[in-house]
mmCIF file of C-alpha atoms in Angstrom:
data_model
loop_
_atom_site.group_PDB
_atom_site.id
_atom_site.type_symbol
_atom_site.label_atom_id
_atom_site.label_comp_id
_atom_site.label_asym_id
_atom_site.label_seq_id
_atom_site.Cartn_x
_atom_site.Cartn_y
_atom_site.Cartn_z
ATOM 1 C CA UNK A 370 0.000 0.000 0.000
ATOM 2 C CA UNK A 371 1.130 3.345 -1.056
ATOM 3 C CA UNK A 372 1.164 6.717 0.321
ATOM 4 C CA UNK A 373 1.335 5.574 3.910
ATOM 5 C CA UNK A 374 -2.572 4.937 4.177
ATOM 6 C CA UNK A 375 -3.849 1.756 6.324
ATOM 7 C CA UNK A 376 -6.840 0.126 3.876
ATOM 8 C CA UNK A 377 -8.935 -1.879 6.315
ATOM 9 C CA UNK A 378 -10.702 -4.671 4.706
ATOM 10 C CA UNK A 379 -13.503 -5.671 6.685
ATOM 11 C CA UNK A 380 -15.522 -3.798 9.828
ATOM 12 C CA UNK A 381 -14.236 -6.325 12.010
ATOM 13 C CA UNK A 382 -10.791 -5.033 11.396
ATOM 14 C CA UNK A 383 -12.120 -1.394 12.986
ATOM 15 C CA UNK A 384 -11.116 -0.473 16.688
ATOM 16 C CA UNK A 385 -13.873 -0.758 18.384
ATOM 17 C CA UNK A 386 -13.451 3.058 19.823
ATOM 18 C CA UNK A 387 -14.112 4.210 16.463
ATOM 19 C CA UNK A 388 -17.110 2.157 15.687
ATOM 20 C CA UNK A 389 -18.586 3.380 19.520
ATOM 21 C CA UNK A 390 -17.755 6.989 18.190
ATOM 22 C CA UNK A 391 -19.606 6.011 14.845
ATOM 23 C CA UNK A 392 -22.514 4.949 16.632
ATOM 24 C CA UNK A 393 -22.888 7.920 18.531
ATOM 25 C CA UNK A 394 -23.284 10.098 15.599
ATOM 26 C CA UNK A 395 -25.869 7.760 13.922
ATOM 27 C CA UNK A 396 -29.497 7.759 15.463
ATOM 28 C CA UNK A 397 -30.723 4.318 17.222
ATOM 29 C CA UNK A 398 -32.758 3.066 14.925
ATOM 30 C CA UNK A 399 -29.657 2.727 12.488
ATOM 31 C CA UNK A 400 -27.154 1.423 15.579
ATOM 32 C CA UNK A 401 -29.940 -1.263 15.847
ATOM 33 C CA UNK A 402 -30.316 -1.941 12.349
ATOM 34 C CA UNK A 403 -26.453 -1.995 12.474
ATOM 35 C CA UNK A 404 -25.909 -4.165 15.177
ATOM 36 C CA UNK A 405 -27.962 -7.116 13.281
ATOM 37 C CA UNK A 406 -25.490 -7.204 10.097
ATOM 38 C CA UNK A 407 -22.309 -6.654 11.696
ATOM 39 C CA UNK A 408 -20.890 -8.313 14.416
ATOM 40 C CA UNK A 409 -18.643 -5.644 14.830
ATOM 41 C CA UNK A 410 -21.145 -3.184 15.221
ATOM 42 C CA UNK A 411 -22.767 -5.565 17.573
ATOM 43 C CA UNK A 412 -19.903 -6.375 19.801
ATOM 44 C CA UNK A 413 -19.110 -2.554 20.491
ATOM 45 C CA UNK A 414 -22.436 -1.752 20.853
ATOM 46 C CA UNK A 415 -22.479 -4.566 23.407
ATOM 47 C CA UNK A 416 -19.305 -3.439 25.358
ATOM 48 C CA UNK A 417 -20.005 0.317 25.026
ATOM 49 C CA UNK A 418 -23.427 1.429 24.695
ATOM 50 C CA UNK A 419 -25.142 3.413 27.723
ATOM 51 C CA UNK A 420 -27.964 5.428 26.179
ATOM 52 C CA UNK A 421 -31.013 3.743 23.942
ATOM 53 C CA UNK A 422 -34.285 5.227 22.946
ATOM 54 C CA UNK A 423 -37.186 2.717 21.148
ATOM 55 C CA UNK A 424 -39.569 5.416 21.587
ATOM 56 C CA UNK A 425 -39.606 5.687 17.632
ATOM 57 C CA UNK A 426 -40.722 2.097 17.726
ATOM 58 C CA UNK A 427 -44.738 2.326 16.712
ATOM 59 C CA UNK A 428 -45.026 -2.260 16.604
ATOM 60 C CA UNK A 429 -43.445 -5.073 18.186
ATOM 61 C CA UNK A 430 -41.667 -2.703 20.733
ATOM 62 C CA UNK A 431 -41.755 -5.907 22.935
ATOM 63 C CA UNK A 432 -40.241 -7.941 20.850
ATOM 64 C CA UNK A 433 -37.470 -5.655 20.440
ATOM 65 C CA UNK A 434 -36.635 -5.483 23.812
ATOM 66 C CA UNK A 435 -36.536 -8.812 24.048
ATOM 67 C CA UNK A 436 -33.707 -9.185 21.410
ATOM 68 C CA UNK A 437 -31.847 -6.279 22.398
ATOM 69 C CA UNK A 438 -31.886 -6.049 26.227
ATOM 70 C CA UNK A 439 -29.653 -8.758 26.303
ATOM 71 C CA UNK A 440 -26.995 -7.991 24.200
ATOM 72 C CA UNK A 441 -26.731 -3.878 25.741
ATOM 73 C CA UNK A 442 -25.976 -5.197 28.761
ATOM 74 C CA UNK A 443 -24.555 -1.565 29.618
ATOM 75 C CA UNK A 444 -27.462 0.383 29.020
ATOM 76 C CA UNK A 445 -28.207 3.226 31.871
ATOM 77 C CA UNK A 446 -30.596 5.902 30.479
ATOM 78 C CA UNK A 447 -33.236 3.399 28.397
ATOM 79 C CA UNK A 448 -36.389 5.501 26.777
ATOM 80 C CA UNK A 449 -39.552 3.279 26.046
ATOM 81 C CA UNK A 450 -42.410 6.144 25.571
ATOM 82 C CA UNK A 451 -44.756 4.646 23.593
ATOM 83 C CA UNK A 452 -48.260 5.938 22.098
ATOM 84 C CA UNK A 453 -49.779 2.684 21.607
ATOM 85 C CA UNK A 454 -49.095 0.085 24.974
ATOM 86 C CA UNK A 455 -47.042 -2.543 23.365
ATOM 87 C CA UNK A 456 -44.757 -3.240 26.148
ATOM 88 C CA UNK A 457 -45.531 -6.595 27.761
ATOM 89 C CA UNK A 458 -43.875 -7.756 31.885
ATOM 90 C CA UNK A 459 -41.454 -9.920 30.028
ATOM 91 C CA UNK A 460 -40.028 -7.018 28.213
ATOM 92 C CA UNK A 461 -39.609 -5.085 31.488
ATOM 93 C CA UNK A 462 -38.154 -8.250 33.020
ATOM 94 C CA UNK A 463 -35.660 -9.207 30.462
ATOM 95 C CA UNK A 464 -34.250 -5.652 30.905
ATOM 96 C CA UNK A 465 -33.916 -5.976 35.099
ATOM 97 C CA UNK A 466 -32.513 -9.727 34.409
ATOM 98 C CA UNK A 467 -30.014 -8.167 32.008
ATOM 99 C CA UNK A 468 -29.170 -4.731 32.217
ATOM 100 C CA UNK A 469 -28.273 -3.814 35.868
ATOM 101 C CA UNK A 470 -26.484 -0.516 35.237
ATOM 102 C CA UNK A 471 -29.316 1.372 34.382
ATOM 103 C CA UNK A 472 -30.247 4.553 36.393
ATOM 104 C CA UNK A 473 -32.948 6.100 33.732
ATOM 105 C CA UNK A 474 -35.950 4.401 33.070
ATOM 106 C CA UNK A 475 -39.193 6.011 31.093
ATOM 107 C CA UNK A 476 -41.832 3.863 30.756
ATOM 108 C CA UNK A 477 -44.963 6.257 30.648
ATOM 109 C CA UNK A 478 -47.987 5.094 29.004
ATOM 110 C CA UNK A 479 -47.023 1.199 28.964
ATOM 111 C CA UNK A 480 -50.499 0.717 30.000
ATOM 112 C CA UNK A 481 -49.943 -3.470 29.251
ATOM 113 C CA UNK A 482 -47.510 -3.594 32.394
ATOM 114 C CA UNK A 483 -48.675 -5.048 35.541
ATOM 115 C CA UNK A 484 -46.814 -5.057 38.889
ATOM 116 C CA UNK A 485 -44.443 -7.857 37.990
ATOM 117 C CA UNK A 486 -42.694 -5.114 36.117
ATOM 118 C CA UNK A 487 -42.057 -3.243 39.253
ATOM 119 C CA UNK A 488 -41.372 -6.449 40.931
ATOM 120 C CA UNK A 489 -38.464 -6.952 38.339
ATOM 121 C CA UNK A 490 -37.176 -3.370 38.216
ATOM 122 C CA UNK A 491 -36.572 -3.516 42.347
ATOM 123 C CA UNK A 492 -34.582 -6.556 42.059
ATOM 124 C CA UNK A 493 -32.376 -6.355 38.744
ATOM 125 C CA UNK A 494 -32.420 -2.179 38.865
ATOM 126 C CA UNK A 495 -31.242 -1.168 42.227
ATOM 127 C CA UNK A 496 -29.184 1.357 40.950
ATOM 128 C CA UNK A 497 -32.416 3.229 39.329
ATOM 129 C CA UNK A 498 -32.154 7.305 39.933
ATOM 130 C CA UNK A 499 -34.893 8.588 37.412
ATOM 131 C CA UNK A 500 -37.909 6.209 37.052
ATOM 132 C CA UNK A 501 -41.072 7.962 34.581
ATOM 133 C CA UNK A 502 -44.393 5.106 34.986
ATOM 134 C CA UNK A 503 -46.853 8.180 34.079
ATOM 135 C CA UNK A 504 -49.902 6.802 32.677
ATOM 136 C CA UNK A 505 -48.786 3.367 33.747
ATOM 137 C CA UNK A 506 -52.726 2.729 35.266
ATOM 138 C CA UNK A 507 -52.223 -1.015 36.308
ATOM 139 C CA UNK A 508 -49.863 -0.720 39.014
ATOM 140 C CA UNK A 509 -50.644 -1.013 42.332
ATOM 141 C CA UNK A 510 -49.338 0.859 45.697
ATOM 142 C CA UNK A 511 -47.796 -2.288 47.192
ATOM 143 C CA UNK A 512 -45.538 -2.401 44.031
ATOM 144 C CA UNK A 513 -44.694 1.065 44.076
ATOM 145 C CA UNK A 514 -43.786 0.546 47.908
ATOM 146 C CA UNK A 515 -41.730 -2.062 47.510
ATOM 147 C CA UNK A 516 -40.003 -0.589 44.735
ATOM 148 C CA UNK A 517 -39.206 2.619 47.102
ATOM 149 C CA UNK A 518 -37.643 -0.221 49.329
ATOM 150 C CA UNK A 519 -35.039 -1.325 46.585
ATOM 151 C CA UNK A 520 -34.497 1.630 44.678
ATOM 152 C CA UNK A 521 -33.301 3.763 47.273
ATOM 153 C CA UNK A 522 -31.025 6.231 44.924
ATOM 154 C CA UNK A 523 -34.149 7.817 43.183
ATOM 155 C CA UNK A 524 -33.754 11.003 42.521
ATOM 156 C CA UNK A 525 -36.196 11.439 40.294
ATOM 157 C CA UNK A 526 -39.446 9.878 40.202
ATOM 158 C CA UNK A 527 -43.127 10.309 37.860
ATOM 159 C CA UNK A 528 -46.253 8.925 38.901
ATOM 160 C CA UNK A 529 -48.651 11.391 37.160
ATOM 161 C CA UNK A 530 -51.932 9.238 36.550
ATOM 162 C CA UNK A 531 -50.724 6.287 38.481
ATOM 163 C CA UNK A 532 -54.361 6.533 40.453
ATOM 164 C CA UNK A 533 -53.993 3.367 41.903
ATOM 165 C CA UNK A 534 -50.501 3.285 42.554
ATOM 166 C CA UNK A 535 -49.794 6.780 44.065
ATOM 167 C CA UNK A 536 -51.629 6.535 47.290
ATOM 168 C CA UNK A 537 -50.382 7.725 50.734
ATOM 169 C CA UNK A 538 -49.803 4.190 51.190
ATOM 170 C CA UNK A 539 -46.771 4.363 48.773
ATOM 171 C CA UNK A 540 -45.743 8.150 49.408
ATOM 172 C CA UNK A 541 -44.942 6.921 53.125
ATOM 173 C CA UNK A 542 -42.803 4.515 51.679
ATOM 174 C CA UNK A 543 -41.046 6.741 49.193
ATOM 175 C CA UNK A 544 -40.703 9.135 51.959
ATOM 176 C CA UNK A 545 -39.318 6.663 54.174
ATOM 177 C CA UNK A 546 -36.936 5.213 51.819
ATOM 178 C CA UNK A 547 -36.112 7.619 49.163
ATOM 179 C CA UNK A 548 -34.337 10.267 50.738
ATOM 180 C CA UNK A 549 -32.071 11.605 47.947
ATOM 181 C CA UNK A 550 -35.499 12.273 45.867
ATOM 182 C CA UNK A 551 -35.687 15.820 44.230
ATOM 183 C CA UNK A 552 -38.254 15.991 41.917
ATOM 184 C CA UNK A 553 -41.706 13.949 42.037
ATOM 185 C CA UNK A 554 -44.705 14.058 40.160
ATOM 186 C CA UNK A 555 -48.223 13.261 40.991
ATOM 187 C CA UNK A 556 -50.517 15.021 39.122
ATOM 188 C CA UNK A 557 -53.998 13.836 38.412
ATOM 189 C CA UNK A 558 -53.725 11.022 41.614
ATOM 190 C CA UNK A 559 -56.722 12.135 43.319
ATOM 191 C CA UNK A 560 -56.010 9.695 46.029
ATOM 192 C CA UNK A 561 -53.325 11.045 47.395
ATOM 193 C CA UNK A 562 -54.086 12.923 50.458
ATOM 194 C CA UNK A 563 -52.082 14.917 53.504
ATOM 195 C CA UNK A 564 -50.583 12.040 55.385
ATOM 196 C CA UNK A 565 -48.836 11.256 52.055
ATOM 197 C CA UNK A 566 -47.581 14.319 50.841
ATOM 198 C CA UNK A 567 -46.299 15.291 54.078
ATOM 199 C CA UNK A 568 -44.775 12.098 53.980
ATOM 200 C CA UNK A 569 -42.097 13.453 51.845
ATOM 201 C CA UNK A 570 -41.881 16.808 53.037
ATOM 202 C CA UNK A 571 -40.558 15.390 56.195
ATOM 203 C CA UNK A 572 -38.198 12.094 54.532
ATOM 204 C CA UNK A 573 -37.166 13.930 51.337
ATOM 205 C CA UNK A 574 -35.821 17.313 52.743
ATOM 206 C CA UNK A 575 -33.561 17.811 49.426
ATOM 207 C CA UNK A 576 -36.842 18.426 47.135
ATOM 208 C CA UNK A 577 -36.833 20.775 44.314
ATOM 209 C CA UNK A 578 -39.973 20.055 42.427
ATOM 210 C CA UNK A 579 -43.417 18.276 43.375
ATOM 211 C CA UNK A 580 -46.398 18.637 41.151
ATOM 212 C CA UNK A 581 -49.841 17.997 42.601
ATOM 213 C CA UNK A 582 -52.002 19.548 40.230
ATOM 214 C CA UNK A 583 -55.438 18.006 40.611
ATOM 215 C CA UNK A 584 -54.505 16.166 43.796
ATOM 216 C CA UNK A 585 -58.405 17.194 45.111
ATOM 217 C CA UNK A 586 -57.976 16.071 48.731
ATOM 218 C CA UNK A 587 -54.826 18.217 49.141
ATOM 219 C CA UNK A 588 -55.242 20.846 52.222
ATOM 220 C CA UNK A 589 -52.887 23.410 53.617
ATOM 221 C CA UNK A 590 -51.042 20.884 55.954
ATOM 222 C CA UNK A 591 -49.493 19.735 53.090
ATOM 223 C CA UNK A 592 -48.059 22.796 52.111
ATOM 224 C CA UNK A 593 -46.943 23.843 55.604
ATOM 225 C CA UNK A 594 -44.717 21.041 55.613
ATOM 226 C CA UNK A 595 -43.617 21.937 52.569
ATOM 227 C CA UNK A 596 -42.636 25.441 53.722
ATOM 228 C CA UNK A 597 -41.227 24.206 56.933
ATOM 229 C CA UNK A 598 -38.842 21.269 55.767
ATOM 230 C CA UNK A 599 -38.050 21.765 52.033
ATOM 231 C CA UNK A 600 -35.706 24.700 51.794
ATOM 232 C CA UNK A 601 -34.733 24.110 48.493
ATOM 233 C CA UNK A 602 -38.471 23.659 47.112
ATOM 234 C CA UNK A 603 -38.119 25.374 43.525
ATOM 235 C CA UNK A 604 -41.261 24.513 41.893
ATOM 236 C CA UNK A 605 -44.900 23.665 43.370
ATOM 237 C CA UNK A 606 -47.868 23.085 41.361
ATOM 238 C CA UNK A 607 -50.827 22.798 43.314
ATOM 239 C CA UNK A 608 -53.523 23.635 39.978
ATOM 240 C CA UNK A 609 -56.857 22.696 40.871
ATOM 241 C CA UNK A 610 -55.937 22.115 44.749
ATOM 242 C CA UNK A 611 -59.385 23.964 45.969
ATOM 243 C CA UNK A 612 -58.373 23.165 49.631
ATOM 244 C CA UNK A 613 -55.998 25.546 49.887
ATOM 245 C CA UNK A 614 -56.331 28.706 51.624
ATOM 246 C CA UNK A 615 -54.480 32.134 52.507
ATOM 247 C CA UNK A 616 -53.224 29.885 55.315
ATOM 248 C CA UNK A 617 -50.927 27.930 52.860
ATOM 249 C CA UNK A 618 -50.034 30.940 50.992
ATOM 250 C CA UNK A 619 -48.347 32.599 54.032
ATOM 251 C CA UNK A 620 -46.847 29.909 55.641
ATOM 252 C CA UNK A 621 -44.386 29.794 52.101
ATOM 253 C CA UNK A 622 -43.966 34.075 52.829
ATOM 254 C CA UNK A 623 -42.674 32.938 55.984
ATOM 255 C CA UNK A 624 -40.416 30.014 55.198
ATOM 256 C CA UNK A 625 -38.344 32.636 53.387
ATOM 257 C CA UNK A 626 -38.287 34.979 55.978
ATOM 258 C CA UNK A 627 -37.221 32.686 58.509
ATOM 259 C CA UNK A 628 -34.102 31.427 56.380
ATOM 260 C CA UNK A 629 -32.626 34.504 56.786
ATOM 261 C CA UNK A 630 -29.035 32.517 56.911
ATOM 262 C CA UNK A 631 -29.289 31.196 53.482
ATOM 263 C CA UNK A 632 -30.927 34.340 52.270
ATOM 264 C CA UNK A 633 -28.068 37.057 52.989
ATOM 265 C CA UNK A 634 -25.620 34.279 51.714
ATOM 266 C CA UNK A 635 -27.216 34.331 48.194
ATOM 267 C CA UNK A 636 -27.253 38.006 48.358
ATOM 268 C CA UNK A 637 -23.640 38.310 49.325
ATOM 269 C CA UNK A 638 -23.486 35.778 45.966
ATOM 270 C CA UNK A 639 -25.167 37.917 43.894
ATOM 271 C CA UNK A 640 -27.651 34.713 43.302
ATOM 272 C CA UNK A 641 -30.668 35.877 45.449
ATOM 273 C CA UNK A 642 -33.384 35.316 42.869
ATOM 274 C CA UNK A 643 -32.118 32.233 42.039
ATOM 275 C CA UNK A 644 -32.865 30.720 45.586
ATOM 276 C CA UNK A 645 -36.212 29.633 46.623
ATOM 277 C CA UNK A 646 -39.764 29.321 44.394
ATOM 278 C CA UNK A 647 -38.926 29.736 41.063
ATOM 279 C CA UNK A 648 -42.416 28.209 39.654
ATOM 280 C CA UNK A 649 -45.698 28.089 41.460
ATOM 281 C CA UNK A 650 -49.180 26.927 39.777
ATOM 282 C CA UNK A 651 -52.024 28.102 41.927
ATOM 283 C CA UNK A 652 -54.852 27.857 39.163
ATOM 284 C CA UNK A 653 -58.310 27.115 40.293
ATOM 285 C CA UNK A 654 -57.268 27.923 44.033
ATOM 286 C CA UNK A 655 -59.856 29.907 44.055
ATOM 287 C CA UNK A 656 -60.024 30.188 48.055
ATOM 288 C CA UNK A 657 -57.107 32.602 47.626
ATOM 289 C CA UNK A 658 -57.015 35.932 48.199
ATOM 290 C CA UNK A 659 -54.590 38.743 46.755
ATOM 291 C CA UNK A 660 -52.723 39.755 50.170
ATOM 292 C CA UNK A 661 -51.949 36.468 50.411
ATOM 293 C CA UNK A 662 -50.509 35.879 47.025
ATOM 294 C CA UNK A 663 -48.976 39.074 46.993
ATOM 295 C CA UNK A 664 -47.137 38.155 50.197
ATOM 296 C CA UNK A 665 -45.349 35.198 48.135
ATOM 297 C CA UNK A 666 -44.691 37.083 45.335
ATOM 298 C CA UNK A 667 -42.755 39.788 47.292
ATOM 299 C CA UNK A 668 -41.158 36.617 49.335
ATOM 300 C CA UNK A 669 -39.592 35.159 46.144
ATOM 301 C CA UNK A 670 -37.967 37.414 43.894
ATOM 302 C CA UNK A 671 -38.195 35.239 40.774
ATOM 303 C CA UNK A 672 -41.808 34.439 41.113
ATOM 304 C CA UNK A 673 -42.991 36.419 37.970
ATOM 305 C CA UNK A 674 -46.919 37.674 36.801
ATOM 306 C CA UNK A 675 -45.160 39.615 33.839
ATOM 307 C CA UNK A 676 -45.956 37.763 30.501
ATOM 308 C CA UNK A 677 -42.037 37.565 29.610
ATOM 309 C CA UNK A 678 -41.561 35.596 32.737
ATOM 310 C CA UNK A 679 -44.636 34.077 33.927
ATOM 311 C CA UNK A 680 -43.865 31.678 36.745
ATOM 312 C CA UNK A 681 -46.668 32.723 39.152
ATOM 313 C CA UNK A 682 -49.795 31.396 37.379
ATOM 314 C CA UNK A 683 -52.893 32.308 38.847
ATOM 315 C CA UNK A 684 -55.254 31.607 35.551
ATOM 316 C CA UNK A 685 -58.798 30.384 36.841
ATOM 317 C CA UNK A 686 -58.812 32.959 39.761
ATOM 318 C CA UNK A 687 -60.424 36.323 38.847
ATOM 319 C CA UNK A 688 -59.989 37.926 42.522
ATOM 320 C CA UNK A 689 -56.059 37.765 41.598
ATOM 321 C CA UNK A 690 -56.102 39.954 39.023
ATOM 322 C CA UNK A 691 -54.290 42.201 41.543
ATOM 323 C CA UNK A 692 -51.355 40.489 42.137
ATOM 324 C CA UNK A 693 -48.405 41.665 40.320
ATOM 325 C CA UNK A 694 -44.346 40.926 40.566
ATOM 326 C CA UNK A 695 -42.095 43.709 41.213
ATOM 327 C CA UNK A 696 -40.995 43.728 37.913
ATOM 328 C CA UNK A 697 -44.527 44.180 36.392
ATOM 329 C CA UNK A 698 -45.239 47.138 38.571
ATOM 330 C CA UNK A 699 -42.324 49.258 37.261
ATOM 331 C CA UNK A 700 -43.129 48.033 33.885
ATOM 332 C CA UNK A 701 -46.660 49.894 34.510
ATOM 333 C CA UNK A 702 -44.916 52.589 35.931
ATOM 334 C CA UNK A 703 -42.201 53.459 33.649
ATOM 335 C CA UNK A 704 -45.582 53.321 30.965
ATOM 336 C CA UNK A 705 -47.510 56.024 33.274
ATOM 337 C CA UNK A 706 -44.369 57.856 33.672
ATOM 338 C CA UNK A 707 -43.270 57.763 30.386
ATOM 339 C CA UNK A 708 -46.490 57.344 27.925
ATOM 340 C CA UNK A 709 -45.888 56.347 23.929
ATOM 341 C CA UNK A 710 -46.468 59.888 21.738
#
């Protein structure tokens, strides 16, 4: 060979760092594709591969797991969002059986599943830090319980629509076991109550973000516990939560007051509107009133009514139409000051 240039003659004779760095430039459906006519492709996949959507998979999802969750033994961040439920138990447990690395799991909408899936997942996924079962309608609290049990580095966790598996049954567990949690969804499970929710305030005092928008049998309690034990609570949707009173509203005013510690060390940081509630859905809360509101918005700088920012959302309640964030009453008074001509 001329020229100095190395002619490779087959893909087998490729490092295998190249072909991973191929593969990573290629979408998944062609890795896959890929993996099934070359068993070089296959055998770096194989050794190397960490990150696999199927989500683009619209029939015989199942099937596919089957074939591949064996050979990507290395997976940790696996996507299976599907439209239509095609995902069977035996798909769920041929991934815990094979692929024990993972720490990302989204399985929303695999309405086919059944608690032997959770069953699996505690067992052969103990290393699980993001778990998404939204929509998954079949499984029970007991599962999600003793998942909580096994899976004790969650970090992240979605129940939204799980009605029969997001009870305070199951938040006590989560709360009990899950301490590292930081963001938790639960919107729509109108079975979770007080004892629950409070559940977590008190065992998961690192959380940043807990939706319980439509959560109907949500009260104030809930909220105080919030206020008193989650200091780093960014984001709280509580749409449709028509429990909720003035009561709730202040007891967050005053969380931030008391903190006074952590508050003059982000000012000294120049980071002050970056600490404390950053989003907060009150929509349909319509026991509210506007002092109340008010006295959160002025609590948290970068709670925002302005339509640029909009992180205080108060849409449903007509008697709040007089709550506005600093920044929106300069607006309107740089405009009175200073009309157009």
């Amino acid at each position: 060979m001329g020229g100095g240039v190395m002619m490779m003659g087959e893909w087998k004779d490729i490092p295998m760092e190249l072909l991973l760095r191929i593969a990573s430039l290629v979408d998944d459906r062609t890795v896959i594709v890929a993996s099934g006519v070359c068993s070089g492709w296959r055998d770096a996949i194989s050794w190397g591969l960490t990150r696999l959507s199927l989500s683009w998979c619209k029939r015989n999802m199942n099937n596919l797991v089957l074939t591949l969750a064996p050979k990507f033994t290395k997976l940790q961040v696996l996507t299976l969002r599907q439209d239509l439920p095609q995902l069977e138990d035996v798909g769920v447990e041929t991934i815990a059986n094979h692929c024990h690395e993972l720490q990302d799991l989204d399985l929303s909408k695999s309405f086919k599943l059944t608690d032997r899936s959770l069953y699996a997942l505690a067992h052969g996924c103990p290393n699980l830090t993001k778990l998404n079962i939204s929509g998954c309608s079949a499984f029970s609290d007991s599962a999600v319980a003793y998942l909580a049990e096994h899976c004790r580095n969650l970090r992240v966790l979605n129940l939204c629509g799980c009605v029969k598996a997001a009870t305070d049954k199951a938040l006590k567990a989560i709360g009990y076991y899950c301490n590292r949690l930081q963001t938790v969804n639960l919107g729509w499970c109108d079975k979770v109550g007080d004892e629950g929710v409070m559940s977590l305030a008190y065992g998961c005092p690192d959380l940043r973000a807990l939706d319980l928008c439509g959560c109907v049998l949500i009260t104030d309690e809930t909220v105080i516990a919030l206020a008193n034990n989650c200091t780093h609570l960014r984001s709280l949707g509580l749409y449709f939560c028509q429990y909720i009173t003035d009561r709730a509203m202040y007891s967050l005013a005053q969380s931030r007051v008391k903190n006074k510690h952590e508050m003059w060390a982000s000012m000294k940081k120049h980071r002050y509107e970056d600490e404390g509630l950053m989003n907060l859905n009150i929509s349909q809360c319509t026991a509210l009133t506007p002092p109340a509101v008010q006295a959160v918005c002025e609590a948290f700088p970068a709670l925002h009514t302005c339509p640029e920012r909009h992180s205080l959302i108060i849409s449903g309640c007509l008697n709040l139409t007089s709550v506005h964030c600093a920044c929106s009453v300069q607006a309107h008074r740089a405009r009175v000051l200073h009309p157009a001509h």
